Amino acid sequence: MAGHSKWANIQHRKNRQDAVRSKLFSKLSKEITVAAKMGDPDPDKNPRLRLAIKDAKASSMPKDNIERAIKKATGGEGDAYEEIRYEGYGPNGVAVIVEAMTDNRNRTASNVRATFGKHGGNLGETGSVGFMFERKGQIVYPADAGDAEAVLEAAIEAGAEDVESSAEGHVIWCADTDLNDVSTALEDRLGESETTRLVWKPLNTTELDLEGMQKLMRLIDALEDDDDVQRVTTNFEASDEVMEQLAS
């Protein structure tokens, strides 16, 4: 239960500009509202809402924003939102999963299809790339949460399936249906996690060079800029050298 994976879920990136941060908060609020509407507005009785709140806090979303999002659910908002998953291929054949929450399926499908086409990709049918991923619970702790052995022991006792420890931190994996229970048990041992969420974990990856990564990032940025898109996941793999060049 060790090792370090180079693949990454392209989600809430740090150091975003204020306008992008505001868009992120809007998407987090939508998830909280829908989660509260679908279940109980009390996060202790609603695992999905609890995880949505944890995700929002990990992105430094103000408490007032979180409370307003929950109140929207009791006020009837969130009824019209439909959750849709789109699948397709990006540049160089990279598999892409786009999770959206929309009140207009036709608008969102049209926008996502156009974005894929404009950035060297193509939108496929449902299931066209889904078989390359598995739904998993992902819990991330900073490196100072404990050494690899201590975190591994805590994860095993909590019911986790796998742990990846590196200098950057600890990534704990569990079955998607166990995420709430595992994350709660880990809090008792390791404290609050950095992030706790359901993700699509790639079963295989596609290696990209710098040019390929630049093209893929343009596609991801364009997709994430869509208000209806909640998160984007890919199965890219890139060397540390390429990632350093991309960041420079």
PDB file of C-alpha atoms in Angstrom:
ATOM      1  CA  MET A   1       0.000   0.000   0.000  1.00  0.00           C
ATOM      2  CA  ALA A   2       2.631   2.498  -1.024  1.00  0.00           C
ATOM      3  CA  GLY A   3       3.982   4.299  -4.051  1.00  0.00           C
ATOM      4  CA  HIS A   4       3.595   7.618  -5.787  1.00  0.00           C
ATOM      5  CA  SER A   5       1.359   8.191  -8.785  1.00  0.00           C
ATOM      6  CA  LYS A   6       2.142  10.971 -11.264  1.00  0.00           C
ATOM      7  CA  TRP A   7      -1.415  11.280 -12.561  1.00  0.00           C
ATOM      8  CA  ALA A   8      -3.473  14.121 -11.204  1.00  0.00           C
ATOM      9  CA  ASN A   9      -7.082  15.176 -11.007  1.00  0.00           C
ATOM     10  CA  ILE A  10      -7.305  18.674 -12.410  1.00  0.00           C
ATOM     11  CA  GLN A  11      -9.508  20.232  -9.827  1.00  0.00           C
ATOM     12  CA  HIS A  12      -9.393  23.199  -7.462  1.00  0.00           C
ATOM     13  CA  ARG A  13      -6.004  24.667  -8.389  1.00  0.00           C
ATOM     14  CA  LYS A  14      -4.407  27.060  -5.942  1.00  0.00           C
ATOM     15  CA  ASN A  15      -3.300  30.637  -6.573  1.00  0.00           C
ATOM     16  CA  ARG A  16      -6.231  31.475  -8.829  1.00  0.00           C
ATOM     17  CA  GLN A  17      -7.250  35.033  -9.586  1.00  0.00           C
ATOM     18  CA  ASP A  18     -10.170  36.544  -7.681  1.00  0.00           C
ATOM     19  CA  ALA A  19     -12.587  36.148 -10.599  1.00  0.00           C
ATOM     20  CA  VAL A  20     -11.772  32.469 -10.939  1.00  0.00           C
ATOM     21  CA  ARG A  21     -11.973  31.998  -7.180  1.00  0.00           C
ATOM     22  CA  SER A  22     -15.460  33.512  -7.230  1.00  0.00           C
ATOM     23  CA  LYS A  23     -16.462  31.037  -9.951  1.00  0.00           C
ATOM     24  CA  LEU A  24     -15.091  28.180  -7.843  1.00  0.00           C
ATOM     25  CA  PHE A  25     -17.125  29.319  -4.827  1.00  0.00           C
ATOM     26  CA  SER A  26     -20.221  29.464  -7.031  1.00  0.00           C
ATOM     27  CA  LYS A  27     -19.719  25.833  -8.091  1.00  0.00           C
ATOM     28  CA  LEU A  28     -19.092  24.723  -4.522  1.00  0.00           C
ATOM     29  CA  SER A  29     -22.252  26.540  -3.410  1.00  0.00           C
ATOM     30  CA  LYS A  30     -24.267  24.763  -6.100  1.00  0.00           C
ATOM     31  CA  GLU A  31     -23.025  21.368  -4.893  1.00  0.00           C
ATOM     32  CA  ILE A  32     -23.882  22.241  -1.272  1.00  0.00           C
ATOM     33  CA  THR A  33     -27.380  23.438  -2.219  1.00  0.00           C
ATOM     34  CA  VAL A  34     -28.139  20.337  -4.280  1.00  0.00           C
ATOM     35  CA  ALA A  35     -26.715  18.011  -1.606  1.00  0.00           C
ATOM     36  CA  ALA A  36     -28.854  19.688   1.080  1.00  0.00           C
ATOM     37  CA  LYS A  37     -31.907  19.549  -1.179  1.00  0.00           C
ATOM     38  CA  MET A  38     -31.484  15.846  -1.946  1.00  0.00           C
ATOM     39  CA  GLY A  39     -31.015  14.857   1.687  1.00  0.00           C
ATOM     40  CA  ASP A  40     -31.144  16.397   5.140  1.00  0.00           C
ATOM     41  CA  PRO A  41     -29.908  20.003   5.604  1.00  0.00           C
ATOM     42  CA  ASP A  42     -28.029  18.755   8.680  1.00  0.00           C
ATOM     43  CA  PRO A  43     -24.557  17.601   7.512  1.00  0.00           C
ATOM     44  CA  ASP A  44     -24.368  15.100  10.392  1.00  0.00           C
ATOM     45  CA  LYS A  45     -27.327  13.268   8.828  1.00  0.00           C
ATOM     46  CA  ASN A  46     -26.318  13.826   5.181  1.00  0.00           C
ATOM     47  CA  PRO A  47     -22.937  12.344   4.094  1.00  0.00           C
ATOM     48  CA  ARG A  48     -22.987  14.037   0.691  1.00  0.00           C
ATOM     49  CA  LEU A  49     -23.604  17.448   2.253  1.00  0.00           C
ATOM     50  CA  ARG A  50     -20.905  16.830   4.848  1.00  0.00           C
ATOM     51  CA  LEU A  51     -18.363  16.050   2.117  1.00  0.00           C
ATOM     52  CA  ALA A  52     -19.462  19.074   0.070  1.00  0.00           C
ATOM     53  CA  ILE A  53     -18.904  21.317   3.087  1.00  0.00           C
ATOM     54  CA  LYS A  54     -15.474  19.775   3.730  1.00  0.00           C
ATOM     55  CA  ASP A  55     -14.555  20.407   0.090  1.00  0.00           C
ATOM     56  CA  ALA A  56     -15.704  24.016   0.379  1.00  0.00           C
ATOM     57  CA  LYS A  57     -13.718  24.585   3.564  1.00  0.00           C
ATOM     58  CA  ALA A  58     -10.623  23.064   1.939  1.00  0.00           C
ATOM     59  CA  SER A  59     -10.951  25.729  -0.763  1.00  0.00           C
ATOM     60  CA  SER A  60     -11.184  28.450   1.935  1.00  0.00           C
ATOM     61  CA  MET A  61     -14.816  29.212   1.191  1.00  0.00           C
ATOM     62  CA  PRO A  62     -16.228  31.562   3.873  1.00  0.00           C
ATOM     63  CA  LYS A  63     -18.599  30.097   6.453  1.00  0.00           C
ATOM     64  CA  ASP A  64     -21.302  32.632   5.493  1.00  0.00           C
ATOM     65  CA  ASN A  65     -21.248  31.368   1.898  1.00  0.00           C
ATOM     66  CA  ILE A  66     -21.678  27.794   3.080  1.00  0.00           C
ATOM     67  CA  GLU A  67     -24.618  28.686   5.333  1.00  0.00           C
ATOM     68  CA  ARG A  68     -26.292  30.672   2.543  1.00  0.00           C
ATOM     69  CA  ALA A  69     -25.961  27.723   0.175  1.00  0.00           C
ATOM     70  CA  ILE A  70     -27.698  25.413   2.672  1.00  0.00           C
ATOM     71  CA  LYS A  71     -30.496  27.946   3.228  1.00  0.00           C
ATOM     72  CA  LYS A  72     -31.106  28.080  -0.530  1.00  0.00           C
ATOM     73  CA  ALA A  73     -32.062  24.409  -0.412  1.00  0.00           C
ATOM     74  CA  THR A  74     -34.715  24.985   2.250  1.00  0.00           C
ATOM     75  CA  GLY A  75     -35.979  27.894   0.166  1.00  0.00           C
ATOM     76  CA  GLY A  76     -36.656  25.672  -2.827  1.00  0.00           C
ATOM     77  CA  GLU A  77     -33.572  26.427  -4.925  1.00  0.00           C
ATOM     78  CA  GLY A  78     -31.671  23.554  -6.479  1.00  0.00           C
ATOM     79  CA  ASP A  79     -34.820  21.763  -7.702  1.00  0.00           C
ATOM     80  CA  ALA A  80     -34.045  22.218 -11.388  1.00  0.00           C
ATOM     81  CA  TYR A  81     -30.414  21.085 -11.366  1.00  0.00           C
ATOM     82  CA  GLU A  82     -29.566  17.864 -13.142  1.00  0.00           C
ATOM     83  CA  GLU A  83     -26.271  16.051 -12.715  1.00  0.00           C
ATOM     84  CA  ILE A  84     -24.717  14.911 -15.999  1.00  0.00           C
ATOM     85  CA  ARG A  85     -21.412  13.254 -16.843  1.00  0.00           C
ATOM     86  CA  TYR A  86     -19.771  13.811 -20.217  1.00  0.00           C
ATOM     87  CA  GLU A  87     -16.920  11.696 -21.557  1.00  0.00           C
ATOM     88  CA  GLY A  88     -14.510  12.310 -24.382  1.00  0.00           C
ATOM     89  CA  TYR A  89     -10.958  12.523 -25.604  1.00  0.00           C
ATOM     90  CA  GLY A  90      -8.610  15.457 -25.366  1.00  0.00           C
ATOM     91  CA  PRO A  91      -5.429  16.151 -27.350  1.00  0.00           C
ATOM     92  CA  ASN A  92      -3.211  13.099 -27.891  1.00  0.00           C
ATOM     93  CA  GLY A  93      -6.041  10.753 -26.918  1.00  0.00           C
ATOM     94  CA  VAL A  94      -6.172  11.682 -23.232  1.00  0.00           C
ATOM     95  CA  ALA A  95      -9.398  10.459 -21.601  1.00  0.00           C
ATOM     96  CA  VAL A  96     -11.527  13.231 -20.090  1.00  0.00           C
ATOM     97  CA  ILE A  97     -14.512  13.039 -17.739  1.00  0.00           C
ATOM     98  CA  VAL A  98     -16.578  16.200 -17.263  1.00  0.00           C
ATOM     99  CA  GLU A  99     -19.045  16.370 -14.388  1.00  0.00           C
ATOM    100  CA  ALA A 100     -21.725  19.015 -14.778  1.00  0.00           C
ATOM    101  CA  MET A 101     -24.711  20.316 -12.849  1.00  0.00           C
ATOM    102  CA  THR A 102     -27.179  22.165 -15.040  1.00  0.00           C
ATOM    103  CA  ASP A 103     -30.721  23.458 -15.379  1.00  0.00           C
ATOM    104  CA  ASN A 104     -30.480  23.259 -19.184  1.00  0.00           C
ATOM    105  CA  ARG A 105     -29.140  19.979 -20.569  1.00  0.00           C
ATOM    106  CA  ASN A 106     -29.125  21.168 -24.199  1.00  0.00           C
ATOM    107  CA  ARG A 107     -27.121  24.300 -23.415  1.00  0.00           C
ATOM    108  CA  THR A 108     -24.525  22.431 -21.411  1.00  0.00           C
ATOM    109  CA  ALA A 109     -24.130  19.606 -23.941  1.00  0.00           C
ATOM    110  CA  SER A 110     -23.711  22.106 -26.759  1.00  0.00           C
ATOM    111  CA  ASN A 111     -21.118  24.144 -24.859  1.00  0.00           C
ATOM    112  CA  VAL A 112     -19.109  21.098 -23.752  1.00  0.00           C
ATOM    113  CA  ARG A 113     -19.124  19.630 -27.275  1.00  0.00           C
ATOM    114  CA  ALA A 114     -17.982  22.946 -28.777  1.00  0.00           C
ATOM    115  CA  THR A 115     -15.202  23.297 -26.190  1.00  0.00           C
ATOM    116  CA  PHE A 116     -13.863  19.819 -26.933  1.00  0.00           C
ATOM    117  CA  GLY A 117     -13.874  20.538 -30.667  1.00  0.00           C
ATOM    118  CA  LYS A 118     -12.228  23.926 -30.308  1.00  0.00           C
ATOM    119  CA  HIS A 119      -9.304  22.507 -28.317  1.00  0.00           C
ATOM    120  CA  GLY A 120      -8.358  19.440 -30.310  1.00  0.00           C
ATOM    121  CA  GLY A 121     -10.613  16.927 -28.595  1.00  0.00           C
ATOM    122  CA  ASN A 122     -13.929  15.253 -29.248  1.00  0.00           C
ATOM    123  CA  LEU A 123     -16.934  14.481 -27.089  1.00  0.00           C
ATOM    124  CA  GLY A 124     -17.850  10.796 -26.981  1.00  0.00           C
ATOM    125  CA  GLU A 125     -20.830   8.761 -25.863  1.00  0.00           C
ATOM    126  CA  THR A 126     -21.433   7.951 -22.205  1.00  0.00           C
ATOM    127  CA  GLY A 127     -19.121   5.081 -21.340  1.00  0.00           C
ATOM    128  CA  SER A 128     -16.611   5.878 -24.078  1.00  0.00           C
ATOM    129  CA  VAL A 129     -13.825   6.510 -21.547  1.00  0.00           C
ATOM    130  CA  GLY A 130     -15.493   5.687 -18.238  1.00  0.00           C
ATOM    131  CA  PHE A 131     -14.104   2.152 -18.318  1.00  0.00           C
ATOM    132  CA  MET A 132     -10.613   3.668 -17.957  1.00  0.00           C
ATOM    133  CA  PHE A 133     -11.489   5.001 -14.493  1.00  0.00           C
ATOM    134  CA  GLU A 134     -12.942   3.704 -11.246  1.00  0.00           C
ATOM    135  CA  ARG A 135     -14.978   5.677  -8.736  1.00  0.00           C
ATOM    136  CA  LYS A 136     -13.020   6.031  -5.496  1.00  0.00           C
ATOM    137  CA  GLY A 137     -12.975   7.993  -2.285  1.00  0.00           C
ATOM    138  CA  GLN A 138      -9.856  10.164  -1.953  1.00  0.00           C
ATOM    139  CA  ILE A 139      -8.660  11.672   1.325  1.00  0.00           C
ATOM    140  CA  VAL A 140      -5.565  13.876   1.311  1.00  0.00           C
ATOM    141  CA  TYR A 141      -3.447  14.755   4.353  1.00  0.00           C
ATOM    142  CA  PRO A 142      -0.370  16.996   4.536  1.00  0.00           C
ATOM    143  CA  ALA A 143       3.033  15.403   5.085  1.00  0.00           C
ATOM    144  CA  ASP A 144       3.138  16.578   8.706  1.00  0.00           C
ATOM    145  CA  ALA A 145       0.003  14.573   9.572  1.00  0.00           C
ATOM    146  CA  GLY A 146       2.373  11.731  10.418  1.00  0.00           C
ATOM    147  CA  ASP A 147       5.042   9.504   8.944  1.00  0.00           C
ATOM    148  CA  ALA A 148       4.133   6.971   6.265  1.00  0.00           C
ATOM    149  CA  GLU A 149       3.893   4.082   8.713  1.00  0.00           C
ATOM    150  CA  ALA A 150       1.608   5.928  11.133  1.00  0.00           C
ATOM    151  CA  VAL A 151      -0.700   7.111   8.349  1.00  0.00           C
ATOM    152  CA  LEU A 152      -0.788   3.615   6.840  1.00  0.00           C
ATOM    153  CA  GLU A 153      -1.766   2.108  10.197  1.00  0.00           C
ATOM    154  CA  ALA A 154      -4.503   4.702  10.702  1.00  0.00           C
ATOM    155  CA  ALA A 155      -5.799   4.145   7.163  1.00  0.00           C
ATOM    156  CA  ILE A 156      -5.960   0.354   7.559  1.00  0.00           C
ATOM    157  CA  GLU A 157      -7.848   0.665  10.839  1.00  0.00           C
ATOM    158  CA  ALA A 158     -10.249   3.159   9.231  1.00  0.00           C
ATOM    159  CA  GLY A 159     -11.066   0.716   6.433  1.00  0.00           C
ATOM    160  CA  ALA A 160      -9.101   2.316   3.588  1.00  0.00           C
ATOM    161  CA  GLU A 161      -7.856   0.338   0.582  1.00  0.00           C
ATOM    162  CA  ASP A 162      -4.576   2.040  -0.307  1.00  0.00           C
ATOM    163  CA  VAL A 163      -2.181   4.799   0.741  1.00  0.00           C
ATOM    164  CA  GLU A 164       0.326   6.764  -1.333  1.00  0.00           C
ATOM    165  CA  SER A 165       2.828   8.683   0.794  1.00  0.00           C
ATOM    166  CA  SER A 166       5.413  11.109  -0.562  1.00  0.00           C
ATOM    167  CA  ALA A 167       7.209  14.291   0.443  1.00  0.00           C
ATOM    168  CA  GLU A 168       4.116  16.246  -0.677  1.00  0.00           C
ATOM    169  CA  GLY A 169       1.713  14.405   1.620  1.00  0.00           C
ATOM    170  CA  HIS A 170      -0.480  11.342   1.990  1.00  0.00           C
ATOM    171  CA  VAL A 171      -3.230  10.270  -0.416  1.00  0.00           C
ATOM    172  CA  ILE A 172      -5.597   7.705   1.082  1.00  0.00           C
ATOM    173  CA  TRP A 173      -7.934   5.695  -1.142  1.00  0.00           C
ATOM    174  CA  CYS A 174     -11.123   3.866  -0.213  1.00  0.00           C
ATOM    175  CA  ALA A 175     -14.266   2.462  -1.814  1.00  0.00           C
ATOM    176  CA  ASP A 176     -16.604   5.228  -2.935  1.00  0.00           C
ATOM    177  CA  THR A 177     -19.364   3.959  -0.642  1.00  0.00           C
ATOM    178  CA  ASP A 178     -17.017   3.991   2.365  1.00  0.00           C
ATOM    179  CA  LEU A 179     -15.743   7.569   2.028  1.00  0.00           C
ATOM    180  CA  ASN A 180     -17.859   9.098   4.772  1.00  0.00           C
ATOM    181  CA  ASP A 181     -17.065   6.351   7.306  1.00  0.00           C
ATOM    182  CA  VAL A 182     -13.351   6.200   6.477  1.00  0.00           C
ATOM    183  CA  SER A 183     -12.875   9.980   6.548  1.00  0.00           C
ATOM    184  CA  THR A 184     -14.713  10.233   9.881  1.00  0.00           C
ATOM    185  CA  ALA A 185     -12.551   7.501  11.411  1.00  0.00           C
ATOM    186  CA  LEU A 186      -9.374   9.140  10.119  1.00  0.00           C
ATOM    187  CA  GLU A 187     -10.316  12.477  11.653  1.00  0.00           C
ATOM    188  CA  ASP A 188     -10.171  10.854  15.094  1.00  0.00           C
ATOM    189  CA  ARG A 189      -6.594   9.712  14.427  1.00  0.00           C
ATOM    190  CA  LEU A 190      -5.099  12.318  12.097  1.00  0.00           C
ATOM    191  CA  GLY A 191      -7.293  15.381  12.464  1.00  0.00           C
ATOM    192  CA  GLU A 192      -8.937  17.337   9.643  1.00  0.00           C
ATOM    193  CA  SER A 193      -7.946  16.323   6.121  1.00  0.00           C
ATOM    194  CA  GLU A 194      -6.901  18.748   3.388  1.00  0.00           C
ATOM    195  CA  THR A 195      -9.505  17.364   0.998  1.00  0.00           C
ATOM    196  CA  THR A 196     -12.092  14.590   1.098  1.00  0.00           C
ATOM    197  CA  ARG A 197     -13.965  13.840  -2.104  1.00  0.00           C
ATOM    198  CA  LEU A 198     -15.205  11.288  -4.586  1.00  0.00           C
ATOM    199  CA  VAL A 199     -12.992  11.149  -7.662  1.00  0.00           C
ATOM    200  CA  TRP A 200     -12.519   9.216 -10.874  1.00  0.00           C
ATOM    201  CA  LYS A 201      -9.217   7.369 -10.493  1.00  0.00           C
ATOM    202  CA  PRO A 202      -7.538   6.359 -13.767  1.00  0.00           C
ATOM    203  CA  LEU A 203      -6.876   2.659 -14.292  1.00  0.00           C
ATOM    204  CA  ASN A 204      -4.372   3.518 -17.029  1.00  0.00           C
ATOM    205  CA  THR A 205      -2.659   6.734 -18.121  1.00  0.00           C
ATOM    206  CA  THR A 206      -1.552   8.533 -21.278  1.00  0.00           C
ATOM    207  CA  GLU A 207       1.945  10.046 -21.292  1.00  0.00           C
ATOM    208  CA  LEU A 208       2.187  13.644 -22.516  1.00  0.00           C
ATOM    209  CA  ASP A 209       5.126  15.842 -23.472  1.00  0.00           C
ATOM    210  CA  LEU A 210       5.200  19.591 -22.815  1.00  0.00           C
ATOM    211  CA  GLU A 211       3.292  20.515 -25.981  1.00  0.00           C
ATOM    212  CA  GLY A 212       0.647  17.902 -25.216  1.00  0.00           C
ATOM    213  CA  MET A 213       0.266  19.175 -21.664  1.00  0.00           C
ATOM    214  CA  GLN A 214      -0.108  22.759 -22.854  1.00  0.00           C
ATOM    215  CA  LYS A 215      -2.889  21.728 -25.236  1.00  0.00           C
ATOM    216  CA  LEU A 216      -4.613  19.671 -22.549  1.00  0.00           C
ATOM    217  CA  MET A 217      -4.460  22.497 -20.026  1.00  0.00           C
ATOM    218  CA  ARG A 218      -6.104  24.866 -22.510  1.00  0.00           C
ATOM    219  CA  LEU A 219      -8.962  22.384 -22.909  1.00  0.00           C
ATOM    220  CA  ILE A 220      -9.329  21.891 -19.151  1.00  0.00           C
ATOM    221  CA  ASP A 221      -9.253  25.628 -18.445  1.00  0.00           C
ATOM    222  CA  ALA A 222     -11.939  26.234 -21.073  1.00  0.00           C
ATOM    223  CA  LEU A 223     -14.146  23.461 -19.682  1.00  0.00           C
ATOM    224  CA  GLU A 224     -13.737  24.654 -16.091  1.00  0.00           C
ATOM    225  CA  ASP A 225     -14.647  28.167 -17.185  1.00  0.00           C
ATOM    226  CA  ASP A 226     -18.155  26.930 -17.987  1.00  0.00           C
ATOM    227  CA  ASP A 227     -20.504  27.734 -15.098  1.00  0.00           C
ATOM    228  CA  ASP A 228     -22.290  24.395 -15.534  1.00  0.00           C
ATOM    229  CA  VAL A 229     -19.108  22.306 -15.221  1.00  0.00           C
ATOM    230  CA  GLN A 230     -18.367  21.201 -11.668  1.00  0.00           C
ATOM    231  CA  ARG A 231     -15.102  19.294 -12.182  1.00  0.00           C
ATOM    232  CA  VAL A 232     -12.882  17.832 -14.877  1.00  0.00           C
ATOM    233  CA  THR A 233     -10.780  14.671 -14.545  1.00  0.00           C
ATOM    234  CA  THR A 234      -8.229  13.267 -16.998  1.00  0.00           C
ATOM    235  CA  ASN A 235      -5.847  10.308 -17.176  1.00  0.00           C
ATOM    236  CA  PHE A 236      -2.741  12.178 -18.270  1.00  0.00           C
ATOM    237  CA  GLU A 237       0.719  11.292 -17.042  1.00  0.00           C
ATOM    238  CA  ALA A 238       3.722  13.581 -17.370  1.00  0.00           C
ATOM    239  CA  SER A 239       7.287  13.543 -16.118  1.00  0.00           C
ATOM    240  CA  ASP A 240       8.384  15.843 -13.299  1.00  0.00           C
ATOM    241  CA  GLU A 241      10.471  17.750 -15.865  1.00  0.00           C
ATOM    242  CA  VAL A 242       7.447  18.425 -18.051  1.00  0.00           C
ATOM    243  CA  MET A 243       5.365  19.542 -15.069  1.00  0.00           C
ATOM    244  CA  GLU A 244       8.130  21.911 -13.956  1.00  0.00           C
ATOM    245  CA  GLN A 245       8.349  23.386 -17.466  1.00  0.00           C
ATOM    246  CA  LEU A 246       4.577  23.775 -17.546  1.00  0.00           C
ATOM    247  CA  ALA A 247       4.594  25.680 -14.258  1.00  0.00           C
ATOM    248  CA  SER A 248       7.419  28.024 -15.285  1.00  0.00           C
TER     249      SER A 248
END
